[in-house]
mmCIF file of C-alpha atoms and ligand atoms in Angstrom:
data_model
loop_
_atom_site.group_PDB
_atom_site.id
_atom_site.type_symbol
_atom_site.label_atom_id
_atom_site.label_comp_id
_atom_site.label_asym_id
_atom_site.label_seq_id
_atom_site.Cartn_x
_atom_site.Cartn_y
_atom_site.Cartn_z
ATOM 1 C CA MET A 1 -8.761 -21.525 6.768
ATOM 2 C CA ALA A 2 -9.788 -23.617 3.792
ATOM 3 C CA VAL A 3 -13.394 -24.216 2.196
ATOM 4 C CA VAL A 4 -14.612 -25.100 -0.690
ATOM 5 C CA ALA A 5 -12.389 -23.730 -3.666
ATOM 6 C CA LEU A 6 -15.505 -21.719 -6.835
ATOM 7 C CA ALA A 7 -14.560 -21.945 -9.894
ATOM 8 C CA LEU A 8 -15.974 -18.908 -11.004
ATOM 9 C CA SER A 9 -16.797 -18.131 -14.986
ATOM 10 C CA LEU A 10 -15.121 -15.230 -15.327
ATOM 11 C CA THR A 11 -16.053 -12.325 -18.957
ATOM 12 C CA GLY A 12 -14.353 -12.026 -21.652
ATOM 13 C CA GLY A 13 -13.449 -15.785 -22.001
ATOM 14 C CA PRO A 14 -13.573 -19.924 -21.276
ATOM 15 C CA THR A 15 -13.976 -20.970 -18.243
ATOM 16 C CA ALA A 16 -10.352 -19.794 -15.794
ATOM 17 C CA GLN A 17 -8.928 -22.513 -13.663
ATOM 18 C CA ALA A 18 -5.373 -21.565 -11.788
ATOM 19 C CA ALA A 19 -5.848 -24.543 -9.895
ATOM 20 C CA ASP A 20 -4.671 -26.530 -13.495
ATOM 21 C CA GLY A 21 -1.786 -24.930 -13.829
ATOM 22 C CA GLY A 22 -2.938 -22.446 -16.234
ATOM 23 C CA PRO A 23 -3.999 -18.710 -15.764
ATOM 24 C CA GLY A 24 -7.020 -18.254 -13.783
ATOM 25 C CA ILE A 25 -8.649 -17.101 -10.743
ATOM 26 C CA THR A 26 -10.389 -19.452 -8.260
ATOM 27 C CA LYS A 27 -12.337 -17.544 -4.993
ATOM 28 C CA LYS A 28 -11.987 -19.746 -1.748
ATOM 29 C CA GLN A 29 -13.642 -18.187 2.251
ATOM 30 C CA PHE A 30 -11.034 -17.297 3.907
ATOM 31 C CA GLY A 31 -12.746 -16.448 7.045
ATOM 32 C CA THR A 32 -15.838 -15.434 8.108
ATOM 33 C CA LEU A 33 -16.331 -12.058 10.604
ATOM 34 C CA ALA A 34 -17.368 -11.445 14.437
ATOM 35 C CA ASN A 35 -20.616 -9.769 12.854
ATOM 36 C CA GLY A 36 -21.038 -12.896 10.647
ATOM 37 C CA LYS A 37 -19.396 -11.567 6.966
ATOM 38 C CA LYS A 38 -17.923 -14.328 4.817
ATOM 39 C CA ILE A 39 -15.170 -13.126 3.189
ATOM 40 C CA ASP A 40 -14.301 -14.424 0.618
ATOM 41 C CA ILE A 41 -9.748 -14.866 -0.616
ATOM 42 C CA TYR A 42 -9.029 -14.756 -4.845
ATOM 43 C CA THR A 43 -6.594 -15.869 -6.167
ATOM 44 C CA LEU A 44 -4.977 -14.944 -9.376
ATOM 45 C CA ARG A 45 -2.157 -16.627 -11.546
ATOM 46 C CA ASN A 46 -0.326 -15.647 -14.637
ATOM 47 C CA SER A 47 0.829 -17.506 -17.516
ATOM 48 C CA THR A 48 3.901 -17.255 -16.282
ATOM 49 C CA GLY A 49 2.882 -18.781 -12.820
ATOM 50 C CA MET A 50 3.041 -15.908 -10.713
ATOM 51 C CA ARG A 51 0.339 -15.859 -8.013
ATOM 52 C CA VAL A 52 -1.817 -13.062 -5.728
ATOM 53 C CA ARG A 53 -3.809 -13.452 -3.324
ATOM 54 C CA ILE A 54 -6.503 -10.875 -2.365
ATOM 55 C CA LEU A 55 -8.682 -10.760 0.384
ATOM 56 C CA THR A 56 -12.464 -8.742 -0.198
ATOM 57 C CA TYR A 57 -10.839 -7.417 3.963
ATOM 58 C CA GLY A 58 -9.890 -4.654 3.412
ATOM 59 C CA GLY A 59 -8.955 -5.584 -0.284
ATOM 60 C CA ILE A 60 -5.387 -7.104 1.127
ATOM 61 C CA LEU A 61 -3.095 -7.981 -0.699
ATOM 62 C CA GLN A 62 -2.499 -11.485 0.831
ATOM 63 C CA SER A 63 0.368 -13.035 0.045
ATOM 64 C CA ILE A 64 2.848 -12.664 -4.378
ATOM 65 C CA GLU A 65 4.504 -15.610 -4.825
ATOM 66 C CA VAL A 66 7.235 -14.383 -7.553
ATOM 67 C CA PRO A 67 10.190 -16.578 -9.230
ATOM 68 C CA ASP A 68 14.142 -15.099 -7.843
ATOM 69 C CA GLY A 69 16.682 -15.724 -10.029
ATOM 70 C CA GLY A 70 16.487 -19.247 -11.325
ATOM 71 C CA GLY A 71 13.181 -19.549 -11.074
ATOM 72 C CA GLU A 72 11.964 -20.589 -7.429
ATOM 73 C CA PHE A 73 8.858 -19.167 -6.093
ATOM 74 C CA ALA A 74 9.326 -17.374 -2.701
ATOM 75 C CA ASN A 75 5.842 -14.938 -0.824
ATOM 76 C CA VAL A 76 7.408 -11.575 -0.790
ATOM 77 C CA THR A 77 4.325 -9.866 0.871
ATOM 78 C CA LEU A 78 3.982 -9.589 4.221
ATOM 79 C CA GLY A 79 0.883 -10.948 5.902
ATOM 80 C CA PHE A 80 -1.175 -13.560 8.224
ATOM 81 C CA ASN A 81 -2.593 -16.733 7.051
ATOM 82 C CA ASN A 82 -5.451 -16.212 8.828
ATOM 83 C CA LEU A 83 -8.713 -13.892 9.041
ATOM 84 C CA SER A 84 -8.508 -12.511 12.811
ATOM 85 C CA ASP A 85 -5.332 -11.623 12.357
ATOM 86 C CA TYR A 86 -5.463 -9.547 10.068
ATOM 87 C CA VAL A 87 -8.271 -8.064 11.965
ATOM 88 C CA LYS A 88 -6.785 -8.153 14.911
ATOM 89 C CA LYS A 89 -2.893 -7.220 15.095
ATOM 90 C CA SER A 90 -2.739 -5.863 11.330
ATOM 91 C CA PRO A 91 0.142 -3.471 10.951
ATOM 92 C CA TYR A 92 -1.551 -1.577 7.578
ATOM 93 C CA PHE A 93 -0.453 -5.778 5.645
ATOM 94 C CA GLY A 94 -1.307 -5.306 2.035
ATOM 95 C CA CYS A 95 -4.392 -3.644 2.618
ATOM 96 C CA ILE A 96 -5.662 -0.641 0.383
ATOM 97 C CA THR A 97 -5.382 2.396 2.915
ATOM 98 C CA GLY A 98 -7.254 5.361 2.631
ATOM 99 C CA ARG A 99 -10.154 7.512 2.291
ATOM 100 C CA TYR A 100 -6.681 9.934 3.957
ATOM 101 C CA ALA A 101 -3.604 7.463 3.595
ATOM 102 C CA ASN A 102 -1.195 8.464 5.748
ATOM 103 C CA ARG A 103 -1.173 11.427 9.055
ATOM 104 C CA VAL A 104 -3.497 14.729 9.425
ATOM 105 C CA ALA A 105 -2.386 16.610 12.073
ATOM 106 C CA LYS A 106 -4.536 16.256 15.158
ATOM 107 C CA GLY A 107 -6.623 15.088 12.732
ATOM 108 C CA ARG A 108 -8.022 18.568 12.039
ATOM 109 C CA PHE A 109 -8.641 20.278 8.659
ATOM 110 C CA THR A 110 -10.727 22.538 7.353
ATOM 111 C CA LEU A 111 -12.247 23.165 3.828
ATOM 112 C CA ASP A 112 -14.340 25.456 1.608
ATOM 113 C CA GLY A 113 -14.773 26.934 5.777
ATOM 114 C CA LYS A 114 -15.292 23.768 7.455
ATOM 115 C CA THR A 115 -13.670 22.226 10.161
ATOM 116 C CA TYR A 116 -14.095 19.074 10.565
ATOM 117 C CA GLN A 117 -12.515 16.500 13.654
ATOM 118 C CA LEU A 118 -11.158 12.986 12.328
ATOM 119 C CA ALA A 119 -10.294 10.059 15.048
ATOM 120 C CA THR A 120 -6.925 9.965 16.385
ATOM 121 C CA ASN A 121 -5.517 7.389 16.584
ATOM 122 C CA ASP A 122 -1.892 7.666 15.903
ATOM 123 C CA GLY A 123 -0.656 10.051 19.156
ATOM 124 C CA PRO A 124 -1.983 12.767 18.138
ATOM 125 C CA ASN A 125 -2.995 12.809 14.495
ATOM 126 C CA HIS A 126 -5.022 11.006 12.150
ATOM 127 C CA LEU A 127 -3.388 7.964 10.248
ATOM 128 C CA HIS A 128 -5.033 6.147 7.737
ATOM 129 C CA GLY A 129 -8.146 6.660 7.374
ATOM 130 C CA GLY A 130 -9.501 6.510 10.672
ATOM 131 C CA ASP A 131 -10.314 3.650 13.652
ATOM 132 C CA LYS A 132 -12.122 2.063 10.394
ATOM 133 C CA GLY A 133 -10.407 2.873 7.512
ATOM 134 C CA PHE A 134 -10.928 0.714 4.208
ATOM 135 C CA ASP A 135 -8.790 -1.391 6.045
ATOM 136 C CA LYS A 136 -10.942 -2.415 7.425
ATOM 137 C CA ARG A 137 -13.999 -3.278 5.199
ATOM 138 C CA VAL A 138 -15.772 -4.972 3.350
ATOM 139 C CA TRP A 139 -15.258 -4.736 -0.417
ATOM 140 C CA LYS A 140 -17.252 -5.834 -3.133
ATOM 141 C CA ALA A 141 -15.401 -8.041 -5.574
ATOM 142 C CA ARG A 142 -15.570 -9.030 -9.527
ATOM 143 C CA PRO A 143 -13.153 -11.236 -10.873
ATOM 144 C CA PHE A 144 -12.204 -10.831 -15.060
ATOM 145 C CA LYS A 145 -10.136 -12.453 -17.357
ATOM 146 C CA ARG A 146 -8.762 -10.162 -20.308
ATOM 147 C CA HIS A 147 -6.002 -12.380 -23.281
ATOM 148 C CA ASP A 148 -3.153 -11.443 -21.105
ATOM 149 C CA SER A 149 -4.375 -10.435 -18.141
ATOM 150 C CA VAL A 150 -6.241 -11.209 -15.231
ATOM 151 C CA GLY A 151 -8.141 -8.954 -12.286
ATOM 152 C CA LEU A 152 -10.305 -8.227 -9.771
ATOM 153 C CA VAL A 153 -12.974 -4.844 -9.425
ATOM 154 C CA LEU A 154 -12.708 -4.074 -6.056
ATOM 155 C CA SER A 155 -15.442 -1.294 -4.615
ATOM 156 C CA TYR A 156 -17.132 -0.228 -1.891
ATOM 157 C CA THR A 157 -19.371 3.180 -1.086
ATOM 158 C CA SER A 158 -18.703 4.992 1.919
ATOM 159 C CA PRO A 159 -20.739 6.377 3.310
ATOM 160 C CA ASN A 160 -21.491 10.574 4.048
ATOM 161 C CA GLY A 161 -19.463 10.787 7.740
ATOM 162 C CA GLU A 162 -17.880 7.950 8.037
ATOM 163 C CA GLU A 163 -14.403 8.925 9.818
ATOM 164 C CA SER A 164 -16.047 11.812 10.423
ATOM 165 C CA TYR A 165 -14.949 12.026 6.838
ATOM 166 C CA PRO A 166 -17.497 14.254 4.280
ATOM 167 C CA GLY A 167 -19.258 13.338 1.314
ATOM 168 C CA THR A 168 -20.497 9.582 -0.071
ATOM 169 C CA LEU A 169 -16.941 8.096 -1.206
ATOM 170 C CA ARG A 170 -17.965 5.681 -4.299
ATOM 171 C CA THR A 171 -14.220 3.699 -4.663
ATOM 172 C CA THR A 172 -13.048 0.922 -6.378
ATOM 173 C CA VAL A 173 -9.860 -0.359 -6.984
ATOM 174 C CA VAL A 174 -8.784 -2.183 -9.780
ATOM 175 C CA TYR A 175 -5.746 -5.293 -9.373
ATOM 176 C CA THR A 176 -4.303 -6.733 -12.529
ATOM 177 C CA LEU A 177 -2.350 -9.447 -12.465
ATOM 178 C CA THR A 178 -0.412 -8.575 -16.075
ATOM 179 C CA ASP A 179 1.390 -12.154 -17.627
ATOM 180 C CA ASP A 180 4.736 -9.734 -17.771
ATOM 181 C CA ASN A 181 4.617 -10.447 -13.550
ATOM 182 C CA GLN A 182 3.098 -6.499 -12.664
ATOM 183 C CA ILE A 183 -0.155 -5.956 -10.100
ATOM 184 C CA ARG A 184 -1.103 -2.366 -11.528
ATOM 185 C CA MET A 185 -3.551 -1.005 -9.591
ATOM 186 C CA ASP A 186 -6.036 1.874 -10.789
ATOM 187 C CA TYR A 187 -7.664 3.570 -8.373
ATOM 188 C CA ARG A 188 -11.185 5.811 -8.506
ATOM 189 C CA ALA A 189 -13.159 7.244 -6.293
ATOM 190 C CA THR A 190 -16.120 9.482 -7.109
ATOM 191 C CA THR A 191 -18.044 11.749 -4.048
ATOM 192 C CA SER A 192 -21.147 13.396 -2.977
ATOM 193 C CA ARG A 193 -19.295 16.737 -1.130
ATOM 194 C CA PRO A 194 -16.533 18.348 -0.905
ATOM 195 C CA THR A 195 -13.674 15.900 0.763
ATOM 196 C CA ILE A 196 -9.979 15.487 1.169
ATOM 197 C CA VAL A 197 -8.882 11.371 -0.535
ATOM 198 C CA ASN A 198 -5.292 9.696 -0.295
ATOM 199 C CA LEU A 199 -5.916 5.784 -1.937
ATOM 200 C CA THR A 200 -2.642 3.889 -2.003
ATOM 201 C CA ASN A 201 -1.293 -0.221 -0.612
ATOM 202 C CA HIS A 202 0.324 -0.455 1.878
ATOM 203 C CA ALA A 203 1.836 -3.931 1.044
ATOM 204 C CA TYR A 204 4.859 -4.859 3.457
ATOM 205 C CA PHE A 205 7.956 -6.188 1.073
ATOM 206 C CA ASN A 206 10.430 -8.879 2.191
ATOM 207 C CA LEU A 207 12.204 -10.073 -1.575
ATOM 208 C CA ARG A 208 14.315 -12.824 0.202
ATOM 209 C CA GLY A 209 10.517 -14.600 0.765
ATOM 210 C CA GLU A 210 8.284 -13.335 4.282
ATOM 211 C CA GLY A 211 9.798 -14.095 6.922
ATOM 212 C CA ASP A 212 12.820 -14.765 5.422
ATOM 213 C CA GLY A 213 15.035 -12.005 7.966
ATOM 214 C CA ARG A 214 15.263 -8.795 7.597
ATOM 215 C CA ILE A 215 15.572 -6.210 4.638
ATOM 216 C CA LEU A 216 18.940 -4.304 5.166
ATOM 217 C CA ASP A 217 20.798 -6.067 2.340
ATOM 218 C CA HIS A 218 17.848 -5.030 -0.063
ATOM 219 C CA GLU A 219 19.384 -1.914 -2.092
ATOM 220 C CA LEU A 220 17.223 0.497 -2.711
ATOM 221 C CA GLN A 221 16.414 3.233 -4.959
ATOM 222 C CA ILE A 222 14.249 6.265 -5.167
ATOM 223 C CA ASN A 223 13.822 8.651 -8.373
ATOM 224 C CA ALA A 224 13.275 11.719 -6.034
ATOM 225 C CA SER A 225 15.575 14.563 -4.898
ATOM 226 C CA ARG A 226 13.407 16.478 -2.102
ATOM 227 C CA TYR A 227 11.688 15.138 0.575
ATOM 228 C CA THR A 228 9.155 16.231 3.399
ATOM 229 C CA PRO A 229 10.699 16.716 6.634
ATOM 230 C CA VAL A 230 8.905 15.647 9.948
ATOM 231 C CA ASP A 231 7.819 16.442 13.343
ATOM 232 C CA LYS A 232 8.325 14.482 16.159
ATOM 233 C CA THR A 233 4.989 13.010 15.164
ATOM 234 C CA LEU A 234 6.219 12.318 11.731
ATOM 235 C CA ILE A 235 3.630 15.016 10.349
ATOM 236 C CA PRO A 236 5.430 16.757 7.693
ATOM 237 C CA THR A 237 6.786 20.455 8.982
ATOM 238 C CA GLY A 238 5.819 22.384 5.655
ATOM 239 C CA LYS A 239 9.418 22.124 4.884
ATOM 240 C CA ILE A 240 10.528 20.134 1.264
ATOM 241 C CA ALA A 241 14.075 19.838 1.522
ATOM 242 C CA ARG A 242 16.224 18.257 -0.657
ATOM 243 C CA LEU A 243 18.152 15.330 0.040
ATOM 244 C CA GLY A 244 21.549 15.235 -1.406
ATOM 245 C CA GLY A 245 24.212 14.823 1.523
ATOM 246 C CA THR A 246 21.832 13.181 3.697
ATOM 247 C CA PRO A 247 21.967 9.359 4.389
ATOM 248 C CA LEU A 248 17.477 9.842 3.847
ATOM 249 C CA ASP A 249 19.591 10.468 0.157
ATOM 250 C CA PHE A 250 18.709 6.898 -2.609
ATOM 251 C CA ARG A 251 18.788 8.321 -5.920
ATOM 252 C CA GLU A 252 22.245 5.873 -6.155
ATOM 253 C CA PRO A 253 21.730 2.820 -5.412
ATOM 254 C CA THR A 254 21.594 2.010 -1.529
ATOM 255 C CA ALA A 255 21.004 -0.896 1.170
ATOM 256 C CA ILE A 256 18.470 0.678 3.262
ATOM 257 C CA GLY A 257 20.761 -0.335 6.162
ATOM 258 C CA ALA A 258 23.915 1.423 5.622
ATOM 259 C CA ARG A 259 22.914 4.394 7.103
ATOM 260 C CA ILE A 260 19.603 3.245 9.046
ATOM 261 C CA SER A 261 21.237 3.754 12.462
ATOM 262 C CA SER A 262 23.004 7.455 11.411
ATOM 263 C CA THR A 263 21.929 10.246 14.272
ATOM 264 C CA ASN A 264 20.151 12.456 11.904
ATOM 265 C CA GLN A 265 17.472 14.206 13.077
ATOM 266 C CA GLN A 266 14.824 13.273 10.769
ATOM 267 C CA ILE A 267 16.041 9.749 10.996
ATOM 268 C CA VAL A 268 15.683 9.689 14.698
ATOM 269 C CA ARG A 269 12.459 10.507 14.628
ATOM 270 C CA GLY A 270 11.388 7.552 12.170
ATOM 271 C CA GLY A 271 12.897 5.438 13.962
ATOM 272 C CA GLY A 272 14.521 4.425 11.040
ATOM 273 C CA TYR A 273 12.992 5.442 7.226
ATOM 274 C CA ASP A 274 9.435 6.802 7.818
ATOM 275 C CA HIS A 275 9.052 9.471 5.209
ATOM 276 C CA ASN A 276 7.252 11.178 2.250
ATOM 277 C CA TYR A 277 9.869 11.370 -0.875
ATOM 278 C CA VAL A 278 8.670 13.884 -3.366
ATOM 279 C CA LEU A 279 9.273 11.948 -7.128
ATOM 280 C CA ASP A 280 11.154 13.679 -9.283
ATOM 281 C CA GLY A 281 9.470 14.274 -13.049
ATOM 282 C CA ARG A 282 6.568 14.245 -12.039
ATOM 283 C CA GLY A 283 3.310 14.950 -14.246
ATOM 284 C CA HIS A 284 2.993 12.837 -16.782
ATOM 285 C CA GLY A 285 1.642 10.028 -15.880
ATOM 286 C CA LEU A 286 2.985 6.572 -14.517
ATOM 287 C CA GLU A 287 6.764 7.082 -14.335
ATOM 288 C CA PRO A 288 9.500 5.261 -12.451
ATOM 289 C CA ALA A 289 8.531 6.235 -8.055
ATOM 290 C CA ALA A 290 11.321 3.530 -6.949
ATOM 291 C CA ARG A 291 13.632 -0.070 -7.935
ATOM 292 C CA VAL A 292 15.044 -2.455 -5.003
ATOM 293 C CA VAL A 293 17.132 -5.177 -5.467
ATOM 294 C CA GLU A 294 17.708 -8.738 -3.288
ATOM 295 C CA PRO A 295 20.829 -9.606 -4.185
ATOM 296 C CA ASP A 296 21.033 -13.147 -3.197
ATOM 297 C CA SER A 297 17.842 -13.992 -4.579
ATOM 298 C CA GLY A 298 18.402 -11.172 -7.553
ATOM 299 C CA ARG A 299 14.410 -10.595 -6.400
ATOM 300 C CA VAL A 300 13.581 -6.953 -8.250
ATOM 301 C CA LEU A 301 10.689 -4.820 -7.595
ATOM 302 C CA GLU A 302 9.920 -1.448 -9.621
ATOM 303 C CA VAL A 303 7.737 0.334 -8.329
ATOM 304 C CA ILE A 304 5.850 2.720 -11.106
ATOM 305 C CA THR A 305 3.191 5.884 -10.472
ATOM 306 C CA ASP A 306 1.457 9.169 -11.518
ATOM 307 C CA GLN A 307 1.289 9.975 -8.002
ATOM 308 C CA PRO A 308 3.690 13.155 -6.449
ATOM 309 C CA GLY A 309 4.637 11.519 -3.657
ATOM 310 C CA LEU A 310 6.386 7.524 -2.555
ATOM 311 C CA GLN A 311 6.607 7.497 1.555
ATOM 312 C CA PHE A 312 9.523 5.244 2.631
ATOM 313 C CA TYR A 313 9.108 2.908 5.858
ATOM 314 C CA SER A 314 11.262 0.617 6.692
ATOM 315 C CA GLY A 315 9.252 -1.603 8.895
ATOM 316 C CA ASN A 316 10.740 0.023 12.050
ATOM 317 C CA PHE A 317 7.604 -0.715 13.667
ATOM 318 C CA LEU A 318 7.740 -4.670 14.063
ATOM 319 C CA ASP A 319 9.108 -5.575 16.390
ATOM 320 C CA GLY A 320 9.633 -9.922 16.722
ATOM 321 C CA THR A 321 5.221 -9.864 18.050
ATOM 322 C CA LEU A 322 3.235 -11.169 14.731
ATOM 323 C CA ARG A 323 3.285 -14.133 12.962
ATOM 324 C CA GLY A 324 3.592 -14.220 9.191
ATOM 325 C CA THR A 325 1.506 -16.179 6.771
ATOM 326 C CA GLY A 326 4.546 -19.214 6.962
ATOM 327 C CA GLY A 327 4.244 -19.121 10.597
ATOM 328 C CA ARG A 328 7.076 -17.445 11.165
ATOM 329 C CA LEU A 329 7.477 -14.265 13.260
ATOM 330 C CA TYR A 330 8.443 -10.686 11.761
ATOM 331 C CA PRO A 331 11.100 -8.930 13.112
ATOM 332 C CA LYS A 332 11.825 -5.469 13.044
ATOM 333 C CA ARG A 333 12.840 -4.413 10.161
ATOM 334 C CA SER A 334 12.038 -7.770 8.473
ATOM 335 C CA GLY A 335 9.760 -6.070 5.586
ATOM 336 C CA PHE A 336 9.654 -1.866 3.985
ATOM 337 C CA ALA A 337 6.552 -0.326 1.809
ATOM 338 C CA LEU A 338 6.925 2.133 -1.182
ATOM 339 C CA GLU A 339 2.765 3.754 -0.976
ATOM 340 C CA SER A 340 2.846 5.253 -3.480
ATOM 341 C CA GLN A 341 0.434 8.917 -2.507
ATOM 342 C CA HIS A 342 -0.049 12.251 -1.875
ATOM 343 C CA PHE A 343 1.437 14.311 0.426
ATOM 344 C CA PRO A 344 1.108 12.701 4.571
ATOM 345 C CA ASP A 345 -1.117 16.874 5.670
ATOM 346 C CA SER A 346 -1.799 18.225 2.064
ATOM 347 C CA PRO A 347 -4.739 19.000 3.752
ATOM 348 C CA ASN A 348 -3.084 21.900 6.205
ATOM 349 C CA HIS A 349 -0.152 22.626 3.820
ATOM 350 C CA ASP A 350 -1.903 24.690 0.619
ATOM 351 C CA ASP A 351 1.487 24.685 -1.045
ATOM 352 C CA PHE A 352 1.091 20.996 -1.349
ATOM 353 C CA PRO A 353 -0.513 19.103 -4.044
ATOM 354 C CA SER A 354 -3.675 19.392 -3.491
ATOM 355 C CA THR A 355 -6.172 16.712 -2.025
ATOM 356 C CA VAL A 356 -9.597 17.573 -2.612
ATOM 357 C CA LEU A 357 -12.266 15.953 -4.161
ATOM 358 C CA ARG A 358 -15.631 17.386 -5.218
ATOM 359 C CA PRO A 359 -18.433 16.720 -7.013
ATOM 360 C CA GLY A 360 -18.030 15.668 -10.493
ATOM 361 C CA ASP A 361 -14.904 14.877 -10.502
ATOM 362 C CA VAL A 362 -13.331 12.014 -10.577
ATOM 363 C CA TYR A 363 -10.277 11.140 -8.685
ATOM 364 C CA ARG A 364 -8.244 8.422 -10.631
ATOM 365 C CA THR A 365 -4.343 7.211 -10.024
ATOM 366 C CA THR A 366 -2.463 4.019 -10.983
ATOM 367 C CA THR A 367 -0.129 2.687 -9.218
ATOM 368 C CA ILE A 368 2.072 -0.365 -10.529
ATOM 369 C CA TYR A 369 4.646 -2.769 -8.517
ATOM 370 C CA ALA A 370 6.636 -4.145 -11.648
ATOM 371 C CA PHE A 371 8.782 -7.445 -10.582
ATOM 372 C CA SER A 372 11.159 -8.985 -12.364
ATOM 373 C CA THR A 373 15.104 -10.482 -11.581
ATOM 374 C CA MET A 374 18.637 -9.408 -11.911
HETATM 375 C C1 BGC B 1 3.686 4.690 8.390
HETATM 376 C C2 BGC B 1 4.472 4.347 9.296
HETATM 377 C C3 BGC B 1 3.355 3.100 10.111
HETATM 378 C C4 BGC B 1 2.989 2.468 9.734
HETATM 379 C C5 BGC B 1 2.117 0.723 9.024
HETATM 380 C C6 BGC B 1 3.181 4.136 7.171
HETATM 381 O O1 BGC B 1 2.393 4.492 5.929
HETATM 382 O O2 BGC B 1 4.328 5.912 8.332
HETATM 383 O O3 BGC B 1 4.523 5.659 9.730
HETATM 384 O O4 BGC B 1 3.861 3.012 10.854
HETATM 385 O O5 BGC B 1 2.408 2.942 7.819
HETATM 386 O O6 BGC B 1 1.316 1.640 10.262
#
């Protein structure tokens, strides 16, 4: 990856230089797509030294460097160190996921009496926006700097009919890195025709550092007392079930690995955890959804969101064949994802919160990854 570092003149302040150790943003070229398009990588650095790297390909969070309890920095998100691996093999590492994050049963939904057939790219179902979702698009980037944060505005216009979704969807995702070690993601979209939309970020985390073993000792707490059980193809059955008394209940902080080998039918179907949690106490803006503590390093991640659901995915499909950013292989369950979202397959469940977006309306949602130490 290497190419020239460009110092950017940023709005609202003196030229920001992350290279000198201060807060700011720098840009480099990361690689070139087969069609000749150049892909950039932006490095955002805050005043305490936390660094986040973002690609214009897929809006991918390529690395997130945060300190442990002793002040030692590590990159805690899974990824690659080259563009070609992202294009050819990525299981959605760090990307913006859309137009519809998660699954739509048989890729089919009906809106205003018209039935749409989306790609079926996950067995019989549609997953994460189809064959070429938002994770594989090139986003326009505009950096900015404020007195206590640095950020990147990413935008992408998805033409009417792209991946068979109706409506031209104009999307922006603003990534902001704050001085208190939060990555804030503000999503916005408008459409030219009635459509469905469900956007998220698909970062995988290992708070020990990417490539440093499995995530089974991480202690997870999720603010949910219900979830949406799934069928064998991981499509919600339509029930909203209580978590109490099941090995999926994370209301009390529990090691991810403690019950992952349970014979509970839902865990077996997911090959581990791969479920949508119905978050408690929603409807009041940004609220804490989940908290993860890695006991050895003392690193803590909190997910705060205004969304009604959270997919907890325990990295069950990682299989030791992908070599990550730092050169190490990623075994099964060496990363987990906590994807804020509307429920999977909502377009086929009238009693789930609606994912319909109409012309004139604005889709807006915010999620924060907040890092700290114990
Ligand atoms: C899904 C998993 C899937 C993973 C990577 C998650 O959001 O729930 O089933 O394997 O994304 O595609």
